[in-house]
Short mmCIF file of C-alpha atoms in Angstrom, two decimals:
data_model
loop_
_atom_site.label_atom_id
_atom_site.label_comp_id
_atom_site.label_asym_id
_atom_site.label_seq_id
_atom_site.Cartn_x
_atom_site.Cartn_y
_atom_site.Cartn_z
CA UNK A 1 -22.79 1.09 -4.84
CA UNK A 2 -19.46 -0.36 -5.96
CA UNK A 3 -17.52 -2.11 -3.19
CA UNK A 4 -14.70 -0.07 -1.66
CA UNK A 5 -12.37 -3.10 -1.89
CA UNK A 6 -12.41 -5.78 -4.57
CA UNK A 7 -10.01 -8.72 -4.62
CA UNK A 8 -10.14 -10.99 -7.66
CA UNK A 9 -8.29 -14.32 -7.95
CA UNK A 10 -5.47 -13.29 -5.59
CA UNK A 11 -2.56 -15.71 -5.44
CA UNK A 12 0.60 -15.35 -3.38
CA UNK A 13 3.54 -17.74 -3.22
CA UNK A 14 6.53 -17.93 -0.91
CA UNK A 15 8.82 -20.18 -2.92
CA UNK A 16 6.98 -23.45 -3.49
CA UNK A 17 4.40 -22.64 -0.79
CA UNK A 18 1.16 -21.10 -2.02
CA UNK A 19 -0.06 -18.85 0.79
CA UNK A 20 -3.12 -17.51 -1.09
CA UNK A 21 -4.89 -19.72 -3.59
CA UNK A 22 -7.27 -17.66 -5.68
CA UNK A 23 -9.04 -15.34 -3.20
CA UNK A 24 -12.18 -13.48 -4.31
CA UNK A 25 -13.53 -10.99 -1.74
CA UNK A 26 -15.53 -7.77 -1.94
CA UNK A 27 -15.94 -5.34 0.96
CA UNK A 28 -18.66 -2.70 1.01
CA UNK A 29 -18.06 0.83 2.26
CA UNK A 30 -18.68 0.98 6.02
CA UNK A 31 -18.62 -2.82 6.40
CA UNK A 32 -16.75 -4.52 9.26
CA UNK A 33 -15.28 -7.81 8.03
CA UNK A 34 -13.59 -10.14 10.53
CA UNK A 35 -11.23 -12.82 9.21
CA UNK A 36 -10.75 -15.90 11.38
CA UNK A 37 -8.92 -19.17 10.90
CA UNK A 38 -5.95 -21.21 12.09
CA UNK A 39 -2.40 -19.87 12.11
CA UNK A 40 -0.80 -20.12 8.68
CA UNK A 41 -4.11 -19.97 6.82
CA UNK A 42 -3.18 -16.78 4.91
CA UNK A 43 -5.21 -14.22 6.90
CA UNK A 44 -2.43 -11.71 7.55
CA UNK A 45 -0.92 -12.24 4.10
CA UNK A 46 -4.27 -11.37 2.53
CA UNK A 47 -4.74 -8.04 4.28
CA UNK A 48 -1.08 -7.11 3.76
CA UNK A 49 -1.68 -7.46 0.01
CA UNK A 50 -4.36 -4.73 0.17
CA UNK A 51 -1.75 -1.99 0.67
CA UNK A 52 1.06 -4.00 -0.97
CA UNK A 53 3.05 -4.71 2.17
CA UNK A 54 3.04 -8.13 0.51
CA UNK A 55 3.21 -8.23 -3.30
CA UNK A 56 0.67 -10.66 -4.72
CA UNK A 57 1.66 -12.82 -7.69
CA UNK A 58 -1.64 -13.07 -9.57
CA UNK A 59 -5.02 -11.38 -9.57
CA UNK A 60 -6.22 -7.83 -9.06
CA UNK A 61 -7.01 -5.64 -6.04
CA UNK A 62 -8.92 -2.36 -6.36
CA UNK A 63 -9.36 0.05 -3.43
CA UNK A 64 -11.84 2.90 -3.86
CA UNK A 65 -11.49 2.73 -7.63
CA UNK A 66 -7.68 2.59 -7.64
CA UNK A 67 -5.88 -0.58 -8.70
CA UNK A 68 -3.23 -1.56 -6.14
CA UNK A 69 0.12 -1.67 -7.90
CA UNK A 70 3.57 -0.08 -7.38
CA UNK A 71 4.04 3.59 -8.20
CA UNK A 72 1.90 6.68 -7.85
CA UNK A 73 -1.30 4.63 -7.52
CA UNK A 74 0.11 2.83 -4.48
CA UNK A 75 0.82 6.12 -2.70
CA UNK A 76 -2.80 7.13 -3.30
CA UNK A 77 -4.04 3.82 -1.89
CA UNK A 78 -1.84 4.05 1.20
CA UNK A 79 -3.20 7.51 1.97
CA UNK A 80 -6.68 5.97 2.17
CA UNK A 81 -5.80 2.72 3.99
CA UNK A 82 -4.66 2.76 7.62
CA UNK A 83 -3.09 -0.30 9.23
CA UNK A 84 -2.72 -1.39 12.84
CA UNK A 85 -0.15 -4.15 13.42
CA UNK A 86 0.12 -6.67 16.22
CA UNK A 87 3.52 -5.26 17.24
CA UNK A 88 2.47 -1.55 17.49
CA UNK A 89 5.38 -0.27 15.30
CA UNK A 90 5.56 3.08 17.10
CA UNK A 91 8.64 5.31 16.79
CA UNK A 92 10.40 4.85 20.15
CA UNK A 93 12.27 8.19 19.97
CA UNK A 94 9.07 10.24 19.50
CA UNK A 95 6.48 11.11 22.09
CA UNK A 96 2.98 9.67 21.81
CA UNK A 97 1.77 13.03 20.48
CA UNK A 98 4.51 13.24 17.81
CA UNK A 99 3.86 9.64 16.76
CA UNK A 100 0.27 10.58 15.93
CA UNK A 101 1.16 13.93 14.32
CA UNK A 102 3.94 12.71 12.02
CA UNK A 103 2.11 11.09 9.08
CA UNK A 104 -0.48 13.87 8.54
CA UNK A 105 2.34 16.43 8.46
CA UNK A 106 4.66 14.39 6.20
CA UNK A 107 2.11 12.79 3.85
CA UNK A 108 -0.83 15.20 3.80
CA UNK A 109 1.15 18.41 4.36
CA UNK A 110 -0.91 19.45 7.40
CA UNK A 111 0.66 22.26 9.46
CA UNK A 112 1.94 21.33 12.93
CA UNK A 113 -0.68 23.31 14.93
CA UNK A 114 -3.56 21.63 13.09
CA UNK A 115 -1.88 18.21 13.30
CA UNK A 116 -1.46 18.66 17.06
CA UNK A 117 -5.12 19.61 17.57
CA UNK A 118 -6.20 16.54 15.60
CA UNK A 119 -3.72 14.25 17.40
CA UNK A 120 -4.88 15.36 20.84
CA UNK A 121 -8.49 14.85 19.81
CA UNK A 122 -7.72 11.31 18.65
CA UNK A 123 -5.77 10.46 21.80
CA UNK A 124 -8.79 11.62 23.78
CA UNK A 125 -11.01 9.45 21.60
CA UNK A 126 -8.96 6.31 22.31
CA UNK A 127 -8.82 7.16 26.02
CA UNK A 128 -5.16 8.09 26.55
CA UNK A 129 -5.02 11.89 26.22
CA UNK A 130 -3.05 12.09 29.49
CA UNK A 131 -0.20 10.06 27.93
CA UNK A 132 0.51 12.54 25.10
CA UNK A 133 3.96 13.63 26.29
CA UNK A 134 5.22 10.17 27.23
CA UNK A 135 7.34 7.88 25.06
CA UNK A 136 6.12 4.45 23.89
CA UNK A 137 8.41 2.58 26.30
CA UNK A 138 6.63 4.29 29.21
CA UNK A 139 3.25 2.83 28.20
CA UNK A 140 1.60 -0.55 28.66
CA UNK A 141 1.03 -2.74 25.62
CA UNK A 142 -2.65 -1.86 25.56
CA UNK A 143 -1.86 1.86 25.68
CA UNK A 144 0.71 1.50 22.88
CA UNK A 145 -1.84 -0.27 20.70
CA UNK A 146 -4.35 2.52 21.32
CA UNK A 147 -1.68 5.02 20.20
CA UNK A 148 -1.20 2.92 17.06
CA UNK A 149 -4.96 3.11 16.39
CA UNK A 150 -4.94 6.89 16.90
CA UNK A 151 -1.97 7.17 14.53
CA UNK A 152 -3.83 5.21 11.84
CA UNK A 153 -6.93 7.39 12.32
CA UNK A 154 -4.87 10.59 12.02
CA UNK A 155 -4.64 10.04 8.26
CA UNK A 156 -8.46 9.99 8.08
CA UNK A 157 -8.42 6.71 6.14
CA UNK A 158 -11.40 5.28 4.32
CA UNK A 159 -10.31 1.76 5.28
CA UNK A 160 -8.68 0.44 8.46
CA UNK A 161 -6.84 -2.88 8.45
CA UNK A 162 -6.13 -4.65 11.75
CA UNK A 163 -3.61 -7.50 11.77
CA UNK A 164 -4.31 -9.44 14.97
CA UNK A 165 -4.18 -6.22 17.03
CA UNK A 166 -4.56 -7.95 20.41
CA UNK A 167 -2.29 -10.97 19.94
CA UNK A 168 0.79 -9.32 21.50
CA UNK A 169 -1.13 -8.05 24.54
CA UNK A 170 -1.45 -9.44 28.04
CA UNK A 171 -4.97 -10.84 28.51
CA UNK A 172 -6.09 -8.03 30.83
CA UNK A 173 -5.19 -5.42 28.18
CA UNK A 174 -7.13 -7.04 25.33
CA UNK A 175 -10.48 -5.63 26.42
CA UNK A 176 -9.41 -1.98 26.35
CA UNK A 177 -8.22 -2.27 22.74
CA UNK A 178 -11.33 -4.17 21.65
CA UNK A 179 -13.48 -1.47 23.24
CA UNK A 180 -11.78 1.18 21.09
CA UNK A 181 -12.31 -0.96 18.00
CA UNK A 182 -15.99 -1.44 18.85
CA UNK A 183 -16.45 2.32 19.09
CA UNK A 184 -14.69 2.76 15.72
CA UNK A 185 -16.99 0.22 14.09
CA UNK A 186 -19.97 2.35 15.13
CA UNK A 187 -18.57 5.37 13.26
CA UNK A 188 -19.03 3.73 9.85
CA UNK A 189 -15.36 3.39 8.87
CA UNK A 190 -14.64 0.32 6.73
CA UNK A 191 -12.69 -2.23 8.80
CA UNK A 192 -11.04 -5.55 7.99
CA UNK A 193 -9.91 -7.30 11.16
CA UNK A 194 -7.76 -10.43 11.35
CA UNK A 195 -8.51 -11.72 14.82
CA UNK A 196 -8.44 -14.69 17.19
CA UNK A 197 -11.07 -12.96 19.35
CA UNK A 198 -14.19 -14.92 18.46
CA UNK A 199 -16.42 -12.85 20.75
CA UNK A 200 -15.36 -9.66 18.99
CA UNK A 201 -15.96 -11.18 15.55
CA UNK A 202 -19.41 -12.33 16.61
CA UNK A 203 -20.43 -9.03 18.23
CA UNK A 204 -18.86 -6.44 15.92
CA UNK A 205 -18.45 -8.02 12.49
CA UNK A 206 -21.02 -7.45 9.77
CA UNK A 207 -19.46 -10.45 8.03
CA UNK A 208 -17.02 -13.18 9.01
CA UNK A 209 -14.62 -14.94 6.64
CA UNK A 210 -13.17 -18.28 7.70
CA UNK A 211 -9.84 -19.00 5.98
CA UNK A 212 -7.85 -22.21 5.85
CA UNK A 213 -5.09 -23.37 3.53
CA UNK A 214 -4.89 -20.06 1.69
CA UNK A 215 -8.58 -20.06 0.74
CA UNK A 216 -11.80 -18.53 2.00
CA UNK A 217 -13.61 -21.68 3.09
CA UNK A 218 -16.76 -19.91 4.22
CA UNK A 219 -18.21 -16.40 4.38
CA UNK A 220 -21.37 -15.26 6.13
CA UNK A 221 -22.93 -13.26 8.91
CA UNK A 222 -21.51 -13.84 12.40
CA UNK A 223 -24.70 -15.63 13.37
CA UNK A 224 -24.47 -17.99 10.40
CA UNK A 225 -20.75 -18.71 10.78
CA UNK A 226 -20.81 -19.28 14.54
CA UNK A 227 -24.23 -20.92 14.94
CA UNK A 228 -24.77 -22.87 11.71
CA UNK A 229 -21.46 -23.16 9.81
CA UNK A 230 -21.88 -25.00 6.53
CA UNK A 231 -18.35 -26.30 5.99
CA UNK A 232 -17.04 -29.22 8.03
CA UNK A 233 -13.64 -27.46 8.33
CA UNK A 234 -15.32 -24.38 9.85
CA UNK A 235 -17.23 -26.55 12.33
CA UNK A 236 -14.06 -28.36 13.39
CA UNK A 237 -12.12 -25.12 13.85
CA UNK A 238 -14.83 -23.44 15.91
CA UNK A 239 -15.35 -26.52 18.05
CA UNK A 240 -11.62 -26.61 18.88
CA UNK A 241 -11.41 -22.85 19.52
CA UNK A 242 -14.60 -22.42 21.52
CA UNK A 243 -13.84 -25.36 23.81
CA UNK A 244 -10.84 -23.47 25.24
#
């Protein structure tokens, strides 16, 4: 089978700074790929290029057979790729229920009654069905992030991108979001997760990419990356992280 995502020779510059330096990555359908690495290594920039939230300067990205570029093709890609941000990005003036209903109605043309049934089902799935009529400001950070996950799922995407989804949460709320993500991984949806949660990457990832300096330094199974990393830079990073 062809990979659902192919990235070839991706380069991205911010002025003189080269954030991505020739990235080559393929992701299989149903695969859970966790991207780890120090801050500033290009992890978030890379996944934001997949749906063109960041415009890459060189290379080629193909998602489910569609090349990612501005125009009609990009709209098709964004219908298939859901994204969960670290800062939730919910609409504060809409209830939780309306936040989840909005995109299917606007983008996919789904009628309100059907969108509501689906939204309530998804809120139940992420464990916050009782919060449907509240507004985002009335929820905890962990609850808001679970709404954001339900909103992404409402579009029935083929790929879910997570950009450090727990980094803005209080420590006691991290677990509830990771639990939802674990249950999603078991459903077979393709997931790319930028994360600082090493335990999650080890337990849930099918593959782990270690990035540093805008490059993929090492790629392998969680067991290989965490237990027998080949690159000295990977070993140094994990030693520093896992000592804390």
